[in-house]
Amino acid sequence: MILAHAAAHLAHVPATLGLMFQDAAAAPASSGGGGFSILDMLKHMGWIDDVIVGILFIMSIWSLAVMIDRALYFAAARSQSREFAPKVAGALKDGRLDEGIKIADRSKKSHLAEVVTAGLQEFRSYGSGGTITDEQIESSKRALERSEAIVHAKLKRGLGSLATIGSTAPFIGLLGTVVGILHAFQEIATQKTAGIGAVAGGISEALVTTALGLLVAIPAVMTFNYFTNKVEAFDVEMDNSSSELVDYFIKQSQR
């Protein structure tokens, strides 16, 4: 008896699936919906989804601008620092403090040059003659630390927006999907039609916003991590340069 009842119940499954796929085939023709291409789905979105797509587009342009700006800035900082380091080291080795400052001034985008310049200028402000005091060295050390903090903030400029975009873009896209699915089910209630065809178009249009959110977020997160590692490497280089410059001042005081 149980097997007979189960067989009778399962006999209705093919018929039900057949009705669902008939509805799916008939839905585009009866509802006037477009195809399933990206452009067709964007055209048939509601105004809320259009606003969300616009927000995601602005976020993508903003993140792209930050990526280009940081990439150019970091490339210039790396290139100028490689030229600056051996030149200023040679000038300081020969005791030409003013020449070292001039070399640093010519490397405007070098993170190392900006830090070293602050330390050299503070050291020179005490005068080149006479004995080098501990106070003079400590003052130069504090100037180096202040300059490092300023340069670190410059290097990180814009990275916070990349982190924000990377973390919020998927949720903004998901909001568009939720709104689109709600709209699709409202259409079912209005038309009083059942089957997968009644919601296929609306759900596919709704999922576009989630896809766009992920397309915006993934590059933002990847570049944020990449640039953060770059900033950490620059911080290490600035710390090493500051330490070497303080050692240079100490050696000069012992002569």
Short mmCIF file of C-alpha atoms in Angstrom, two decimals:
data_model
loop_
_atom_site.label_atom_id
_atom_site.label_comp_id
_atom_site.label_asym_id
_atom_site.label_seq_id
_atom_site.Cartn_x
_atom_site.Cartn_y
_atom_site.Cartn_z
CA MET A 1 0.00 0.00 0.00
CA ILE A 2 2.80 2.43 0.89
CA LEU A 3 4.64 1.74 -2.39
CA ALA A 4 1.47 2.20 -4.39
CA HIS A 5 0.75 5.54 -2.69
CA ALA A 6 4.35 6.76 -3.33
CA ALA A 7 4.15 5.76 -6.98
CA ALA A 8 0.88 7.61 -7.40
CA HIS A 9 2.39 10.72 -5.80
CA LEU A 10 5.54 10.69 -7.97
CA ALA A 11 3.45 10.27 -11.10
CA HIS A 12 2.43 13.92 -10.78
CA VAL A 13 6.04 15.20 -10.76
CA PRO A 14 6.70 15.04 -14.55
CA ALA A 15 3.41 16.80 -15.22
CA THR A 16 4.25 19.54 -12.71
CA LEU A 17 7.73 20.08 -14.18
CA GLY A 18 6.25 20.18 -17.64
CA LEU A 19 3.84 22.94 -16.61
CA MET A 20 6.67 24.95 -15.00
CA PHE A 21 8.84 24.87 -18.12
CA GLN A 22 5.83 25.70 -20.31
CA ASP A 23 5.31 28.77 -18.15
CA ALA A 24 8.99 29.64 -18.47
CA ALA A 25 8.79 29.46 -22.25
CA ALA A 26 5.57 31.44 -22.44
CA ALA A 27 6.51 34.13 -19.92
CA PRO A 28 8.75 36.32 -22.13
CA ALA A 29 6.19 36.37 -24.89
CA SER A 30 3.24 37.15 -22.64
CA SER A 31 4.91 39.63 -20.28
CA GLY A 32 6.87 41.52 -22.92
CA GLY A 33 10.16 41.02 -21.03
CA GLY A 34 13.43 41.17 -22.89
CA GLY A 35 16.10 38.57 -23.28
CA PHE A 36 18.63 37.54 -20.72
CA SER A 37 21.54 39.65 -21.98
CA ILE A 38 23.10 42.18 -19.61
CA LEU A 39 21.78 45.16 -21.60
CA ASP A 40 18.25 43.76 -21.76
CA MET A 41 18.20 43.12 -18.02
CA LEU A 42 19.55 46.61 -17.26
CA LYS A 43 16.83 48.16 -19.43
CA HIS A 44 14.04 46.37 -17.54
CA MET A 45 15.28 47.15 -14.01
CA GLY A 46 13.25 49.26 -11.62
CA TRP A 47 14.31 52.75 -10.57
CA ILE A 48 15.74 51.50 -7.26
CA ASP A 49 17.98 49.03 -9.07
CA ASP A 50 18.98 51.80 -11.48
CA VAL A 51 20.05 53.96 -8.53
CA ILE A 52 22.06 51.07 -7.07
CA VAL A 53 23.75 50.42 -10.42
CA GLY A 54 24.60 54.12 -10.61
CA ILE A 55 26.14 54.02 -7.13
CA LEU A 56 28.21 50.97 -8.05
CA PHE A 57 29.35 52.70 -11.24
CA ILE A 58 30.52 55.75 -9.27
CA MET A 59 32.31 53.48 -6.79
CA SER A 60 34.07 51.67 -9.63
CA ILE A 61 35.26 54.95 -11.18
CA TRP A 62 36.45 56.20 -7.78
CA SER A 63 38.35 53.00 -7.02
CA LEU A 64 39.93 53.02 -10.49
CA ALA A 65 41.09 56.62 -9.98
CA VAL A 66 42.64 55.71 -6.61
CA MET A 67 44.37 52.66 -8.12
CA ILE A 68 45.93 54.72 -10.91
CA ASP A 69 46.94 57.55 -8.55
CA ARG A 70 48.60 55.24 -6.01
CA ALA A 71 50.31 53.15 -8.68
CA LEU A 72 51.89 56.26 -10.26
CA TYR A 73 52.80 57.74 -6.85
CA PHE A 74 54.44 54.57 -5.58
CA ALA A 75 56.32 54.04 -8.85
CA ALA A 76 57.71 57.60 -8.69
CA ALA A 77 58.61 57.20 -5.00
CA ARG A 78 60.47 53.96 -5.70
CA SER A 79 62.32 55.34 -8.72
CA GLN A 80 63.42 58.61 -7.10
CA SER A 81 64.43 56.89 -3.86
CA ARG A 82 66.73 54.52 -5.72
CA GLU A 83 68.51 57.50 -7.27
CA PHE A 84 68.48 59.53 -4.07
CA ALA A 85 69.92 57.01 -1.59
CA PRO A 86 73.43 56.55 -3.04
CA LYS A 87 73.82 60.27 -3.85
CA VAL A 88 72.91 61.52 -0.37
CA ALA A 89 75.02 58.79 1.24
CA GLY A 90 78.05 59.96 -0.73
CA ALA A 91 77.43 63.61 0.19
CA LEU A 92 77.11 62.85 3.90
CA LYS A 93 80.16 60.60 3.85
CA ASP A 94 82.21 63.56 2.62
CA GLY A 95 80.63 65.83 5.24
CA ARG A 96 78.71 67.92 2.67
CA LEU A 97 75.52 68.46 4.65
CA ASP A 98 74.18 71.30 2.48
CA GLU A 99 74.74 69.26 -0.65
CA GLY A 100 72.77 66.37 0.88
CA ILE A 101 69.84 68.71 1.55
CA LYS A 102 69.94 70.01 -2.04
CA ILE A 103 69.89 66.44 -3.37
CA ALA A 104 66.89 65.64 -1.18
CA ASP A 105 65.04 68.77 -2.37
CA ARG A 106 65.36 67.61 -5.97
CA SER A 107 63.59 64.32 -5.15
CA LYS A 108 60.16 65.71 -4.33
CA LYS A 109 58.28 62.40 -4.63
CA SER A 110 60.80 60.23 -2.80
CA HIS A 111 59.58 59.06 0.59
CA LEU A 112 63.15 58.65 1.77
CA ALA A 113 64.16 62.13 0.63
CA GLU A 114 61.30 63.77 2.52
CA VAL A 115 62.23 62.04 5.75
CA VAL A 116 65.97 62.60 5.41
CA THR A 117 65.46 66.27 4.53
CA ALA A 118 63.52 66.89 7.74
CA GLY A 119 66.30 65.34 9.84
CA LEU A 120 69.12 67.17 8.04
CA GLN A 121 67.38 70.54 8.22
CA GLU A 122 66.71 70.15 11.93
CA PHE A 123 70.31 69.12 12.49
CA ARG A 124 71.61 72.09 10.49
CA SER A 125 69.33 74.55 12.33
CA TYR A 126 71.64 74.27 15.36
CA GLY A 127 74.54 75.54 13.28
CA SER A 128 77.46 73.75 11.68
CA GLY A 129 80.12 74.99 14.07
CA GLY A 130 80.87 73.88 17.60
CA THR A 131 80.27 70.61 19.36
CA ILE A 132 77.29 68.45 18.44
CA THR A 133 75.17 68.03 21.56
CA ASP A 134 72.81 65.25 22.61
CA GLU A 135 69.96 67.76 22.45
CA GLN A 136 70.75 68.43 18.81
CA ILE A 137 70.66 64.72 18.00
CA GLU A 138 67.41 64.17 19.91
CA SER A 139 65.79 67.11 18.17
CA SER A 140 66.81 65.71 14.79
CA LYS A 141 65.47 62.30 15.80
CA ARG A 142 62.08 63.79 16.69
CA ALA A 143 62.01 65.63 13.37
CA LEU A 144 62.61 62.32 11.59
CA GLU A 145 59.77 60.67 13.50
CA ARG A 146 57.36 63.50 12.67
CA SER A 147 58.31 63.37 9.02
CA GLU A 148 57.83 59.60 8.93
CA ALA A 149 54.29 59.98 10.27
CA ILE A 150 53.48 62.64 7.64
CA VAL A 151 54.89 60.59 4.77
CA HIS A 152 53.07 57.48 5.99
CA ALA A 153 49.78 59.40 5.86
CA LYS A 154 50.59 60.55 2.31
CA LEU A 155 51.34 57.01 1.21
CA LYS A 156 48.05 55.72 2.63
CA ARG A 157 45.95 58.47 1.04
CA GLY A 158 43.00 56.95 -0.79
CA LEU A 159 43.54 53.41 0.52
CA GLY A 160 40.74 53.86 3.07
CA SER A 161 38.27 54.47 0.25
CA LEU A 162 39.42 51.26 -1.46
CA ALA A 163 38.80 49.33 1.75
CA THR A 164 35.35 50.92 2.10
CA ILE A 165 34.41 50.14 -1.50
CA GLY A 166 35.70 46.58 -1.23
CA SER A 167 33.66 45.91 1.90
CA THR A 168 30.40 47.69 0.99
CA ALA A 169 30.01 47.11 -2.77
CA PRO A 170 28.82 43.46 -2.38
CA PHE A 171 26.19 44.51 0.16
CA ILE A 172 24.97 47.34 -2.07
CA GLY A 173 24.65 44.86 -4.91
CA LEU A 174 22.86 42.43 -2.60
CA LEU A 175 20.41 45.18 -1.66
CA GLY A 176 19.56 45.57 -5.34
CA THR A 177 19.04 41.82 -5.62
CA VAL A 178 16.69 41.76 -2.62
CA VAL A 179 14.67 44.66 -4.03
CA GLY A 180 14.51 42.99 -7.44
CA ILE A 181 13.34 39.66 -6.01
CA LEU A 182 10.65 41.43 -3.96
CA HIS A 183 9.52 43.15 -7.15
CA ALA A 184 9.42 39.79 -8.97
CA PHE A 185 7.21 38.23 -6.31
CA GLN A 186 4.94 41.26 -6.35
CA GLU A 187 4.50 40.65 -10.08
CA ILE A 188 3.48 37.07 -9.31
CA ALA A 189 0.88 38.29 -6.82
CA THR A 190 -0.45 40.85 -9.32
CA GLN A 191 -0.60 38.53 -12.32
CA LYS A 192 -1.62 35.51 -10.20
CA THR A 193 0.54 33.20 -12.26
CA ALA A 194 2.73 30.40 -10.94
CA GLY A 195 5.74 28.60 -12.31
CA ILE A 196 9.41 29.40 -12.71
CA GLY A 197 8.78 31.53 -15.78
CA ALA A 198 6.90 34.10 -13.71
CA VAL A 199 9.99 34.93 -11.65
CA ALA A 200 12.91 33.92 -13.91
CA GLY A 201 13.19 37.29 -15.63
CA GLY A 202 12.85 39.33 -12.44
CA ILE A 203 15.34 37.24 -10.49
CA SER A 204 17.90 37.31 -13.32
CA GLU A 205 17.60 41.11 -13.47
CA ALA A 206 17.95 41.30 -9.69
CA LEU A 207 21.10 39.16 -9.66
CA VAL A 208 22.82 41.59 -12.03
CA THR A 209 23.35 44.06 -9.16
CA THR A 210 25.04 41.39 -7.04
CA ALA A 211 27.36 40.53 -9.94
CA LEU A 212 28.18 44.21 -10.44
CA GLY A 213 28.85 44.63 -6.72
CA LEU A 214 31.33 41.74 -6.79
CA LEU A 215 33.00 43.08 -9.93
CA VAL A 216 33.56 46.40 -8.15
CA ALA A 217 34.62 44.89 -4.81
CA ILE A 218 37.10 42.21 -5.92
CA PRO A 219 39.61 44.54 -7.67
CA ALA A 220 39.28 47.07 -4.82
CA VAL A 221 40.14 44.47 -2.18
CA MET A 222 43.03 43.03 -4.19
CA THR A 223 44.62 46.42 -4.87
CA PHE A 224 44.05 47.54 -1.27
CA ASN A 225 46.04 44.55 0.00
CA TYR A 226 48.74 45.11 -2.61
CA PHE A 227 49.15 48.81 -1.83
CA THR A 228 49.06 48.16 1.92
CA ASN A 229 52.01 45.80 1.54
CA LYS A 230 53.78 48.50 -0.47
CA VAL A 231 53.22 51.06 2.29
CA GLU A 232 54.59 48.64 4.89
CA ALA A 233 57.72 48.14 2.77
CA PHE A 234 58.15 51.91 2.46
CA ASP A 235 57.75 52.27 6.23
CA VAL A 236 60.59 49.80 6.77
CA GLU A 237 62.81 51.74 4.35
CA MET A 238 62.04 55.03 6.14
CA ASP A 239 62.76 53.48 9.54
CA ASN A 240 66.10 52.17 8.30
CA SER A 241 67.04 55.52 6.75
CA SER A 242 66.13 57.38 9.94
CA SER A 243 68.15 54.97 12.04
CA GLU A 244 71.17 55.30 9.74
CA LEU A 245 70.93 59.09 9.81
CA VAL A 246 70.80 59.15 13.62
CA ASP A 247 73.86 56.90 13.69
CA TYR A 248 75.57 59.35 11.34
CA PHE A 249 74.79 62.24 13.71
CA ILE A 250 76.17 60.27 16.68
CA LYS A 251 79.38 59.47 14.81
CA GLN A 252 79.77 63.14 13.91
CA SER A 253 79.38 64.13 17.58
CA GLN A 254 82.19 61.76 18.59
CA ARG A 255 84.76 63.23 16.23
#
